[in-house]
Coordinates of C-alpha atoms in Angstrom, one line a residue:
X1 CA 23.0 5.2 4.7
X2 CA 19.9 6.4 2.7
X3 CA 19.6 9.5 4.9
X4 CA 23.3 10.1 5.4
X5 CA 23.4 13.7 4.3
X6 CA 25.2 17.1 4.5
X7 CA 24.0 20.7 3.8
X8 CA 26.3 23.1 2.0
X9 CA 25.5 26.6 3.2
X10 CA 28.0 28.6 1.3
X11 CA 29.3 28.4 -2.3
X12 CA 32.9 27.8 -1.0
X13 CA 31.9 25.0 1.3
X14 CA 33.3 21.5 0.6
X15 CA 34.1 18.1 2.2
X16 CA 37.2 16.2 1.3
X17 CA 37.8 12.4 1.3
X18 CA 40.6 10.1 0.2
X19 CA 41.4 9.8 -3.5
X20 CA 38.7 8.0 -5.5
X21 CA 39.9 4.6 -6.8
X22 CA 38.2 4.4 -10.1
X23 CA 41.0 3.5 -12.6
X24 CA 39.0 1.3 -14.9
X25 CA 35.4 1.7 -13.6
X26 CA 33.4 4.3 -11.7
X27 CA 29.9 4.0 -10.3
X28 CA 28.7 7.2 -8.6
X29 CA 25.1 7.9 -7.3
X30 CA 23.6 10.4 -4.9
X31 CA 20.5 12.6 -4.3
X32 CA 20.6 16.3 -4.3
X33 CA 18.2 19.1 -3.4
X34 CA 18.8 22.8 -4.1
X35 CA 17.3 26.1 -5.0
X36 CA 20.5 27.3 -6.7
X37 CA 20.9 27.2 -10.4
X38 CA 24.5 25.8 -10.6
X39 CA 27.4 24.4 -8.6
X40 CA 29.9 21.6 -8.5
X41 CA 28.8 18.4 -6.8
X42 CA 32.1 16.6 -6.7
X43 CA 35.6 16.6 -8.3
X44 CA 38.8 14.5 -8.2
X45 CA 41.9 15.6 -10.1
X46 CA 45.1 14.0 -11.4
X47 CA 48.0 15.4 -13.4
X48 CA 45.8 15.7 -16.5
X49 CA 43.1 13.2 -15.7
X50 CA 40.0 14.3 -13.8
X51 CA 36.4 13.3 -13.0
X52 CA 33.6 15.8 -12.2
X53 CA 29.9 16.0 -11.7
X54 CA 28.1 19.4 -11.6
X55 CA 24.9 21.2 -11.9
X56 CA 25.6 23.3 -15.0
X57 CA 22.2 25.2 -15.0
X58 CA 18.8 24.9 -13.4
X59 CA 17.9 22.2 -16.0
X60 CA 21.3 20.5 -16.8
X61 CA 23.5 18.0 -15.0
X62 CA 27.0 17.4 -16.4
X63 CA 29.3 14.4 -16.0
X64 CA 32.9 15.1 -17.4
X65 CA 36.2 13.2 -17.2
X66 CA 39.5 12.8 -19.0
X67 CA 41.5 9.5 -19.0
X68 CA 44.2 11.0 -21.3
X69 CA 42.3 11.0 -24.6
X70 CA 40.9 14.5 -24.1
X71 CA 37.9 15.8 -22.0
X72 CA 34.6 14.0 -22.4
X73 CA 31.3 15.5 -21.2
X74 CA 27.9 14.0 -21.0
X75 CA 24.9 16.3 -20.3
X76 CA 21.4 15.4 -19.3
X77 CA 18.8 18.1 -19.8
X78 CA 15.6 18.1 -17.8
X79 CA 12.3 19.5 -19.2
X80 CA 11.6 20.8 -15.7
X81 CA 13.6 22.8 -13.1
X82 CA 16.1 20.8 -11.0
X83 CA 16.5 23.8 -8.7
X84 CA 13.0 23.3 -7.2
X85 CA 14.1 22.3 -3.7
X86 CA 13.0 18.7 -4.4
X87 CA 15.0 15.6 -4.3
X88 CA 16.6 14.5 -7.5
X89 CA 18.8 11.4 -8.1
X90 CA 22.0 11.3 -10.2
X91 CA 23.7 8.1 -11.4
X92 CA 26.9 8.3 -13.4
X93 CA 29.0 5.3 -14.6
X94 CA 32.2 4.9 -16.5
X95 CA 34.2 1.8 -17.7
X96 CA 36.6 1.0 -20.5
X97 CA 33.7 0.6 -23.0
X98 CA 31.4 3.4 -22.3
X99 CA 30.1 6.1 -19.9
X100 CA 26.6 7.0 -19.0
X101 CA 24.6 9.6 -17.0
X102 CA 21.0 9.5 -15.7
X103 CA 19.0 12.0 -13.7
X104 CA 15.8 10.8 -12.0
X105 CA 13.8 8.8 -14.6
X106 CA 15.0 10.8 -17.6
X107 CA 16.4 8.9 -20.6
X108 CA 19.9 7.5 -20.0
X109 CA 22.7 9.4 -21.9
X110 CA 25.5 7.1 -23.1
X111 CA 28.9 7.9 -24.7
X112 CA 31.0 5.1 -26.2
X113 CA 34.7 5.0 -25.4
X114 CA 37.2 5.2 -28.3
X115 CA 38.5 1.9 -29.5
X116 CA 42.1 3.0 -29.1
X117 CA 43.8 5.2 -26.5
X118 CA 44.0 5.4 -22.7
X119 CA 41.6 3.6 -20.5
X120 CA 42.8 4.1 -17.0
X121 CA 41.7 7.1 -14.9
X122 CA 44.7 8.2 -12.8
X123 CA 43.8 10.5 -9.9
X124 CA 46.1 11.9 -7.2
X125 CA 44.3 14.7 -5.3
X126 CA 41.7 14.3 -2.7
X127 CA 38.1 13.8 -3.6
X128 CA 36.2 17.1 -3.0
X129 CA 32.5 17.1 -2.5
X130 CA 31.4 20.7 -3.1
X131 CA 33.6 23.6 -4.1
X132 CA 37.1 22.8 -5.4
X133 CA 39.8 24.8 -7.1
X134 CA 38.1 28.2 -6.8
X135 CA 35.0 27.0 -8.6
X136 CA 31.5 27.8 -7.4
X137 CA 30.4 24.9 -5.1
X138 CA 27.1 23.3 -4.7
X139 CA 24.5 25.1 -2.5
X140 CA 22.0 22.8 -0.9
X141 CA 21.8 19.2 0.4
X142 CA 23.5 16.0 -0.8
X143 CA 22.6 12.6 0.6
X144 CA 23.3 8.9 0.1
X145 CA 26.5 9.5 -1.9
X146 CA 27.8 6.1 -3.0
X147 CA 31.1 5.7 -5.0
X148 CA 31.8 2.2 -6.3
X149 CA 29.4 0.7 -3.8
X150 CA 30.8 2.5 -0.8
X151 CA 28.6 5.1 1.0
X152 CA 30.6 8.2 2.1
X153 CA 29.9 9.3 5.6
X154 CA 28.9 12.9 4.8
X155 CA 27.4 13.6 8.2
X156 CA 30.5 12.6 10.2
X157 CA 32.8 14.7 8.1
X158 CA 30.4 17.7 8.1
X159 CA 30.5 17.8 11.9
X160 CA 34.1 19.0 11.8
X161 CA 33.9 21.1 8.6
X162 CA 33.0 24.8 8.7
X163 CA 30.4 25.9 6.2
X164 CA 28.8 22.4 6.1
X165 CA 26.1 21.0 8.4
X166 CA 25.2 17.4 9.0
X167 CA 21.8 16.3 7.8
X168 CA 19.2 18.1 5.8
X169 CA 16.1 20.0 6.4
X170 CA 12.9 20.2 4.3
X171 CA 12.3 16.4 4.0
X172 CA 8.6 16.9 4.7
X173 CA 8.4 19.1 1.6
X174 CA 9.3 16.1 -0.5
X175 CA 8.0 13.1 1.5
X176 CA 5.3 14.6 3.8
X177 CA 2.6 13.0 1.6
X178 CA 3.6 9.6 2.8
X179 CA 2.2 10.3 6.2
X180 CA -1.3 9.0 5.6
X181 CA -4.6 9.2 7.4
X182 CA -4.0 12.6 9.0
X183 CA -0.5 11.8 10.2
X184 CA 1.8 14.8 10.7
X185 CA 5.2 14.9 9.1
X186 CA 8.0 15.8 11.6
X187 CA 11.3 17.1 10.3
X188 CA 14.5 15.4 11.4
X189 CA 18.1 16.3 10.5
X190 CA 18.6 12.9 9.0
X191 CA 15.1 12.3 7.6
X192 CA 11.5 12.6 8.7
X193 CA 9.0 10.8 10.8
X194 CA 5.2 10.6 10.9
X195 CA 3.4 11.6 14.1
X196 CA 0.3 9.4 14.3
X197 CA -0.7 10.5 17.8
X198 CA -3.9 12.3 16.6
X199 CA -5.0 9.5 14.3
X200 CA -6.6 6.1 14.8
X201 CA -3.7 4.5 13.0
X202 CA -0.2 3.3 13.9
X203 CA 3.1 2.4 12.2
X204 CA 5.8 4.5 10.6
X205 CA 3.4 6.0 8.0
X206 CA 0.2 5.9 10.0
X207 CA -1.4 3.2 7.8
X208 CA -1.6 0.3 10.4
X209 CA -5.1 -0.2 11.7
X210 CA -5.6 -0.3 15.5
X211 CA -8.6 -2.4 16.4
X212 CA -9.9 -4.9 18.9
X213 CA -12.3 -7.8 19.3
X214 CA -15.3 -7.3 21.6
X215 CA -16.9 -10.3 23.3
X216 CA -20.5 -10.2 24.3
X217 CA -21.2 -7.8 27.2
X218 CA -17.9 -6.0 26.8
X219 CA -17.7 -2.2 26.5
X220 CA -15.3 0.7 26.4
X221 CA -15.9 4.2 27.6
X222 CA -13.8 7.2 26.7
X223 CA -14.4 10.2 29.0
X224 CA -14.0 13.5 27.3
X225 CA -13.7 15.2 30.8
X226 CA -10.9 13.7 32.8
X227 CA -10.7 14.1 36.6
X228 CA -9.1 17.5 37.6
X229 CA -9.7 19.1 34.2
X230 CA -12.5 21.5 33.5
X231 CA -14.6 20.9 30.5
X232 CA -13.8 24.3 29.1
X233 CA -10.0 23.7 29.3
X234 CA -10.5 20.3 27.7
X235 CA -12.4 21.6 24.7
X236 CA -10.1 24.6 24.3
X237 CA -7.2 22.2 23.8
X238 CA -9.0 20.9 20.8
X239 CA -9.4 17.3 21.9
X240 CA -13.0 17.6 20.8
X241 CA -12.4 20.2 18.1
X242 CA -12.3 19.3 14.5
X243 CA -9.2 18.3 12.7
X244 CA -8.3 22.0 12.3
X245 CA -6.5 22.9 15.5
X246 CA -7.5 26.5 15.1
X247 CA -11.2 25.7 15.5
X248 CA -12.3 25.3 19.2
X249 CA -15.6 25.2 21.0
X250 CA -15.3 27.7 23.8
X251 CA -19.0 27.4 24.5
X252 CA -18.6 23.7 25.3
X253 CA -20.5 22.6 22.2
X254 CA -19.7 21.3 18.8
X255 CA -21.3 22.4 15.5
X256 CA -19.3 19.9 13.5
X257 CA -18.1 16.3 14.0
X258 CA -16.1 13.8 12.0
X259 CA -16.6 10.2 12.9
X260 CA -15.0 7.2 11.2
X261 CA -14.6 3.5 12.1
X262 CA -14.6 0.0 10.7
X263 CA -16.5 -2.9 12.1
X264 CA -17.6 -6.5 11.5
X265 CA -20.3 -8.5 13.2
X266 CA -22.8 -11.3 12.6
X267 CA -25.2 -10.4 15.5
X268 CA -28.0 -7.9 15.6
X269 CA -29.3 -5.7 17.0
X270 CA -26.4 -3.9 18.8
X271 CA -25.0 -0.5 19.6
X272 CA -21.8 0.1 17.7
X273 CA -21.0 3.6 19.1
X274 CA -22.8 6.1 21.3
X275 CA -21.7 9.7 22.3
X276 CA -23.5 11.0 25.4
X277 CA -23.6 14.6 26.8
X278 CA -24.3 16.4 30.0
X279 CA -27.6 17.5 28.4
X280 CA -30.1 15.3 26.5
X281 CA -28.0 15.5 23.3
X282 CA -26.6 12.3 21.9
X283 CA -25.4 10.6 18.8
X284 CA -25.5 6.9 18.1
X285 CA -24.6 4.4 15.4
X286 CA -26.8 1.2 15.6
X287 CA -27.3 -2.1 13.9
X288 CA -31.1 -2.8 13.8
X289 CA -32.6 -6.3 14.2
X290 CA -32.8 -6.6 10.4
X291 CA -29.0 -6.1 10.2
X292 CA -29.4 -2.6 8.7
X293 CA -27.5 0.4 9.9
X294 CA -29.0 3.4 11.6
X295 CA -27.4 6.7 12.5
X296 CA -29.4 8.6 15.2
X297 CA -28.9 12.3 16.1
X298 CA -30.7 14.1 19.0
X299 CA -29.5 17.7 19.3
X300 CA -32.7 19.2 20.8
X301 CA -35.4 21.2 19.1
X302 CA -37.3 18.1 18.0
X303 CA -39.6 15.6 19.8
X304 CA -38.0 12.6 18.3
X305 CA -34.3 11.9 17.3
X306 CA -33.4 12.3 13.6
X307 CA -32.7 8.9 12.1
X308 CA -30.8 7.9 9.0
X309 CA -31.7 4.4 8.0
X310 CA -29.7 2.4 5.5
X311 CA -32.3 -0.3 4.7
X312 CA -30.9 -1.7 1.5
X313 CA -27.7 -3.3 2.9
X314 CA -27.2 -6.0 5.5
X315 CA -24.3 -4.9 7.6
X316 CA -24.4 -7.9 10.0
X317 CA -23.0 -10.3 7.5
X318 CA -19.5 -10.9 9.0
X319 CA -17.7 -8.7 6.5
X320 CA -15.7 -5.6 7.5
X321 CA -17.5 -2.4 6.8
X322 CA -16.3 1.2 7.1
X323 CA -18.5 4.1 8.3
X324 CA -17.6 7.8 7.7
X325 CA -19.9 10.4 9.1
X326 CA -19.3 14.2 8.8
X327 CA -21.6 16.8 10.1
X328 CA -21.2 20.5 9.6
X329 CA -24.1 22.4 11.1
X330 CA -27.2 21.0 9.6
X331 CA -25.5 19.1 6.8
X332 CA -24.6 15.4 7.3
X333 CA -22.5 13.4 4.8
X334 CA -22.5 9.6 5.2
X335 CA -20.2 7.2 3.3
X336 CA -20.4 3.4 3.7
X337 CA -17.5 1.2 2.5
X338 CA -16.6 2.2 -1.1
X339 CA -20.1 3.4 -2.0
X340 CA -20.6 7.1 -3.0
X341 CA -21.2 9.5 -0.2
X342 CA -24.9 10.4 0.6
X343 CA -26.0 13.8 1.9
X344 CA -28.7 14.3 4.5
X345 CA -29.9 17.4 6.4
X346 CA -31.2 17.8 10.0
X347 CA -34.8 19.1 10.3
X348 CA -35.3 22.8 10.2
X349 CA -36.4 22.8 13.8
X350 CA -33.4 20.9 15.1
X351 CA -30.5 22.6 16.9
X352 CA -27.1 22.4 15.3
X353 CA -25.0 22.4 18.4
X354 CA -23.9 19.2 20.1
X355 CA -24.0 20.6 23.7
X356 CA -21.5 19.5 26.3
X357 CA -20.3 16.1 25.0
X358 CA -19.5 13.8 28.0
X359 CA -18.3 10.3 26.9
X360 CA -18.0 8.0 24.0
X361 CA -19.1 4.3 24.3
X362 CA -18.1 1.4 22.2
X363 CA -20.0 -2.0 22.3
X364 CA -22.5 -1.0 24.9
X365 CA -24.0 2.0 26.7
X366 CA -23.5 2.2 30.4
X367 CA -24.7 5.7 31.2
X368 CA -26.5 7.3 34.2
X369 CA -29.8 9.0 33.3
X370 CA -32.4 8.6 30.7
X371 CA -31.5 6.6 27.5
X372 CA -33.4 6.5 24.3
X373 CA -35.9 3.5 24.4
X374 CA -34.6 1.9 21.2
X375 CA -31.0 2.2 22.3
X376 CA -31.9 0.7 25.6
X377 CA -33.4 -2.4 23.8
X378 CA -30.4 -2.7 21.4
X379 CA -28.1 -2.5 24.4
X380 CA -28.7 -6.1 25.5
X381 CA -26.7 -8.4 25.2
X382 CA -24.3 -5.9 23.5
X383 CA -22.0 -5.8 20.5
X384 CA -20.0 -8.9 19.5
X385 CA -17.4 -8.6 16.8
X386 CA -14.6 -6.3 15.7
X387 CA -14.1 -2.6 15.9
X388 CA -11.2 -0.9 14.2
X389 CA -9.6 2.6 13.5
X390 CA -12.3 4.4 15.6
X391 CA -11.8 8.2 15.5
X392 CA -14.1 11.0 16.7
X393 CA -12.6 14.3 15.6
X394 CA -9.0 14.0 17.0
X395 CA -9.8 11.3 19.6
X396 CA -9.0 7.7 19.0
X397 CA -10.5 5.8 21.9
X398 CA -9.4 2.3 20.9
X399 CA -5.8 3.4 20.2
X400 CA -5.8 5.2 23.6
X401 CA -6.8 1.9 25.2
X402 CA -4.3 -0.3 23.4
X403 CA -1.4 2.1 23.3
X404 CA 0.0 3.9 26.3
X405 CA -0.6 7.6 25.6
X406 CA -1.5 10.7 27.5
X407 CA -5.2 10.0 26.7
X408 CA -5.1 6.5 28.3
X409 CA -6.4 7.9 31.6
X410 CA -9.7 8.8 29.9
X411 CA -10.4 5.2 29.1
X412 CA -12.4 2.7 31.1
X413 CA -12.9 -0.9 29.9
X414 CA -15.3 -3.6 31.1
X415 CA -13.9 -7.0 30.1
X416 CA -10.7 -8.0 28.4
X417 CA -9.8 -6.0 25.3
X418 CA -7.9 -8.1 22.8
X419 CA -6.1 -6.3 19.9
X420 CA -7.1 -7.5 16.5
X421 CA -7.3 -6.2 12.9
X422 CA -10.3 -8.3 12.0
X423 CA -12.4 -5.2 11.5
X424 CA -10.0 -3.7 9.0
X425 CA -9.8 -3.7 5.2
X426 CA -13.3 -3.5 3.9
X427 CA -14.2 -6.3 1.5
X428 CA -17.5 -4.9 0.2
X429 CA -17.1 -3.6 -3.4
X430 CA -19.2 -0.9 -5.1
X431 CA -22.2 -2.0 -7.2
X432 CA -21.6 -2.6 -10.9
X433 CA -23.8 -1.5 -13.7
X434 CA -25.3 -4.1 -16.1
X435 CA -23.1 -2.8 -18.9
X436 CA -19.9 -3.5 -17.0
X437 CA -21.0 -6.5 -14.9
X438 CA -19.3 -9.6 -16.4
X439 CA -21.8 -11.9 -14.7
X440 CA -24.9 -10.1 -16.1
X441 CA -26.8 -12.4 -18.5
X442 CA -27.1 -9.6 -21.1
X443 CA -23.4 -8.7 -21.1
X444 CA -22.6 -10.3 -24.4
X445 CA -21.2 -13.7 -23.3
X446 CA -21.7 -16.6 -25.7
X447 CA -24.7 -18.7 -24.8
X448 CA -22.7 -21.8 -24.3
X449 CA -20.2 -20.1 -22.0
X450 CA -23.0 -18.6 -19.9
X451 CA -24.7 -22.0 -19.6
X452 CA -21.5 -23.7 -18.5
X453 CA -20.8 -21.1 -15.8
X454 CA -24.4 -21.3 -14.6
X455 CA -24.4 -25.0 -14.3
X456 CA -21.1 -25.0 -12.4
X457 CA -21.9 -22.6 -9.7
X458 CA -25.7 -22.0 -9.6
X459 CA -26.0 -24.4 -6.6
X460 CA -23.7 -22.4 -4.4
X461 CA -24.1 -18.7 -5.6
X462 CA -27.0 -16.4 -6.1
X463 CA -26.9 -15.6 -9.8
X464 CA -29.0 -12.7 -11.1
X465 CA -31.7 -14.1 -13.4
X466 CA -32.9 -12.1 -16.4
X467 CA -31.1 -8.9 -15.3
X468 CA -32.5 -9.0 -11.8
X469 CA -30.2 -6.8 -9.5
X470 CA -28.4 -8.5 -6.7
X471 CA -30.0 -7.6 -3.4
X472 CA -26.9 -6.5 -1.5
X473 CA -23.1 -6.6 -1.5
X474 CA -23.0 -10.1 0.0
X475 CA -24.9 -11.8 -2.8
X476 CA -22.9 -10.0 -5.4
X477 CA -19.7 -11.1 -3.8
X478 CA -21.0 -14.7 -3.6
X479 CA -21.8 -14.6 -7.3
X480 CA -18.3 -13.3 -8.2
X481 CA -16.6 -15.8 -6.0
X482 CA -18.7 -18.6 -7.5
X483 CA -17.8 -17.5 -11.0
X484 CA -14.1 -17.5 -10.2
X485 CA -14.4 -21.0 -8.7
X486 CA -16.3 -22.1 -11.8
X487 CA -13.6 -20.8 -14.1
X488 CA -10.9 -22.6 -12.1
X489 CA -12.8 -25.9 -12.1
X490 CA -13.4 -25.6 -15.8
X491 CA -9.7 -25.0 -16.4
X492 CA -8.7 -27.9 -14.3
X493 CA -11.1 -30.3 -16.1
X494 CA -9.8 -29.2 -19.5
X495 CA -6.2 -29.7 -18.3
X496 CA -7.0 -33.2 -17.0
X497 CA -8.6 -34.2 -20.3
X498 CA -5.6 -32.9 -22.3
X499 CA -3.1 -34.8 -20.0
X500 CA -5.1 -38.1 -20.2
X501 CA -5.2 -37.9 -24.0
X502 CA -1.5 -37.1 -24.1
X503 CA -0.5 -40.0 -21.8
X504 CA -2.6 -42.7 -23.6
X505 CA -2.3 -41.7 -27.2
X506 CA 0.3 -44.5 -27.9
X507 CA -1.3 -47.1 -25.8
X508 CA -2.9 -50.2 -27.6
X509 CA -1.8 -53.0 -29.9
X510 CA 1.5 -53.0 -31.7
X511 CA 3.3 -55.3 -34.3
X512 CA 6.7 -56.9 -34.1
X513 CA 8.8 -58.7 -36.6
X514 CA 8.8 -61.9 -34.5
X515 CA 8.8 -65.0 -36.7
X516 CA 5.8 -67.2 -36.9
X517 CA 6.1 -70.5 -35.2
X518 CA 8.4 -69.1 -32.5
X519 CA 6.3 -70.8 -29.9
X520 CA 7.1 -74.4 -31.1
X521 CA 10.7 -73.8 -32.2
X522 CA 13.6 -74.9 -30.1
X523 CA 15.4 -71.6 -30.6
X524 CA 15.1 -68.2 -32.3
X525 CA 17.4 -69.4 -35.1
X526 CA 15.2 -72.4 -35.7
X527 CA 12.1 -70.3 -35.8
X528 CA 13.6 -68.0 -38.5
X529 CA 14.7 -71.0 -40.7
X530 CA 11.3 -72.6 -40.4
X531 CA 9.5 -69.4 -41.3
X532 CA 11.7 -68.0 -44.1
X533 CA 12.2 -70.4 -47.1
X534 CA 14.9 -68.3 -48.6
X535 CA 17.0 -68.5 -45.5
X536 CA 18.0 -72.2 -46.3
X537 CA 19.1 -71.3 -49.8
X538 CA 21.2 -68.5 -48.4
X539 CA 22.9 -70.9 -46.0
X540 CA 23.5 -73.5 -48.8
X541 CA 25.1 -71.0 -51.1
X542 CA 27.4 -69.9 -48.4
X543 CA 28.6 -73.5 -47.8
X544 CA 29.7 -74.2 -51.4
X545 CA 33.4 -74.8 -51.8
X546 CA 35.6 -73.9 -54.9
X547 CA 38.7 -75.6 -55.8
X548 CA 41.4 -73.5 -57.4

């Protein structure tokens, strides 16, 4: 019902429904989108009573009615144009006590009902949505019209009404931004959808990661050149072109690439990704024996490949990491996780064309011909871990392997590929400065608090001493996690101390009024008489008799 809509194409167009039953209460809500400056949304008439909602001007919405006490009008004025061809929501209510009108998130306008007079809204005509009684009707689209909790079927009525069309167009203008990660918004008459076919994501809004777990020795190859298709035809269809479909590579080479993926592993060295060619050109993303990341480019013109080494972070720590690489000519931009992007540049003697790309490998390189010596060494036993949301320009090899698409014929897999999102959602956080780091010793914590926290979690976390920077993201995360655990333990201890004191504050010795000698007395009365000397006198006085 949210997308049940109708488009009014002329100012005399309208839909009619049965009489609105809102004698003592009315609750009306709907969305509208228009480029016109005025028009009647809906109206229902009686002998003298009526109820009407209209767009009075490009910035005003009016709610008017008459229950027999004279016309009442409530107007909401918007500081911005309502005729901007964007969706706006109207909500009008009326009961025996008051009436109100709200547009979008603007302040609610309220009008109190008179203490005396008529309270029932008596209507007899049909309910008109759009033009009525010769008035200028609404031009545009109305959807999700609900009256006293009932959604009116605008689409079904519009199918048999001239001048009104079922559904709306232009949804992507308002909601296209919800198609994330390069997803394309596709118009539908009753809404919109997101086309995720050229992304590495899935789901209705292209935000679901598509990933898989790789066992040792497993690999995936995506062939850019499928059987029966010439390389020139393939590239001209922009499978290998950049995200701009107008940019192609008619000379079978690329002068720009966009590569992004997420991974997690605990083993090194390994080959994460390798792109081969029909020439000696290649590109590789490796994890070195030290656990550091290396990006390697060989485009010709140099004796040795150009290497980008990330030596200050251990990437083989089991945490998910994201890698984004963009090359445009000689300029390379690399971003890891949430850290700021870093720029690099190919040597002046290097070519800038990636000539005749052939295949993309994940996990291991199985290629005929000469392979770089380091890559050959890192290739055994292969990658073990998770890869997710892999995308090279407009190609998503993992998604092609796990989802039946037209590109599935390009994929060859060695081993059993099991879908998993274990490589998604990077956990590594950006580094914090000493001024903002709450665990830094010079951050202004009281000495006693700092000593408590240190004593609680120093044994299990690497705490920076005397301002020493944490070596990498893993140690920093361990320190933060240890600090949180310390705070929780400290809070639990304080709570237990408080509860123990509360439970035992009345426990101990206490006094009673039990008479002395109760142990040897025959009864309680006897014990009282033995203990209280006045008790006997009281008894004797009560036994005296008087003769009248």
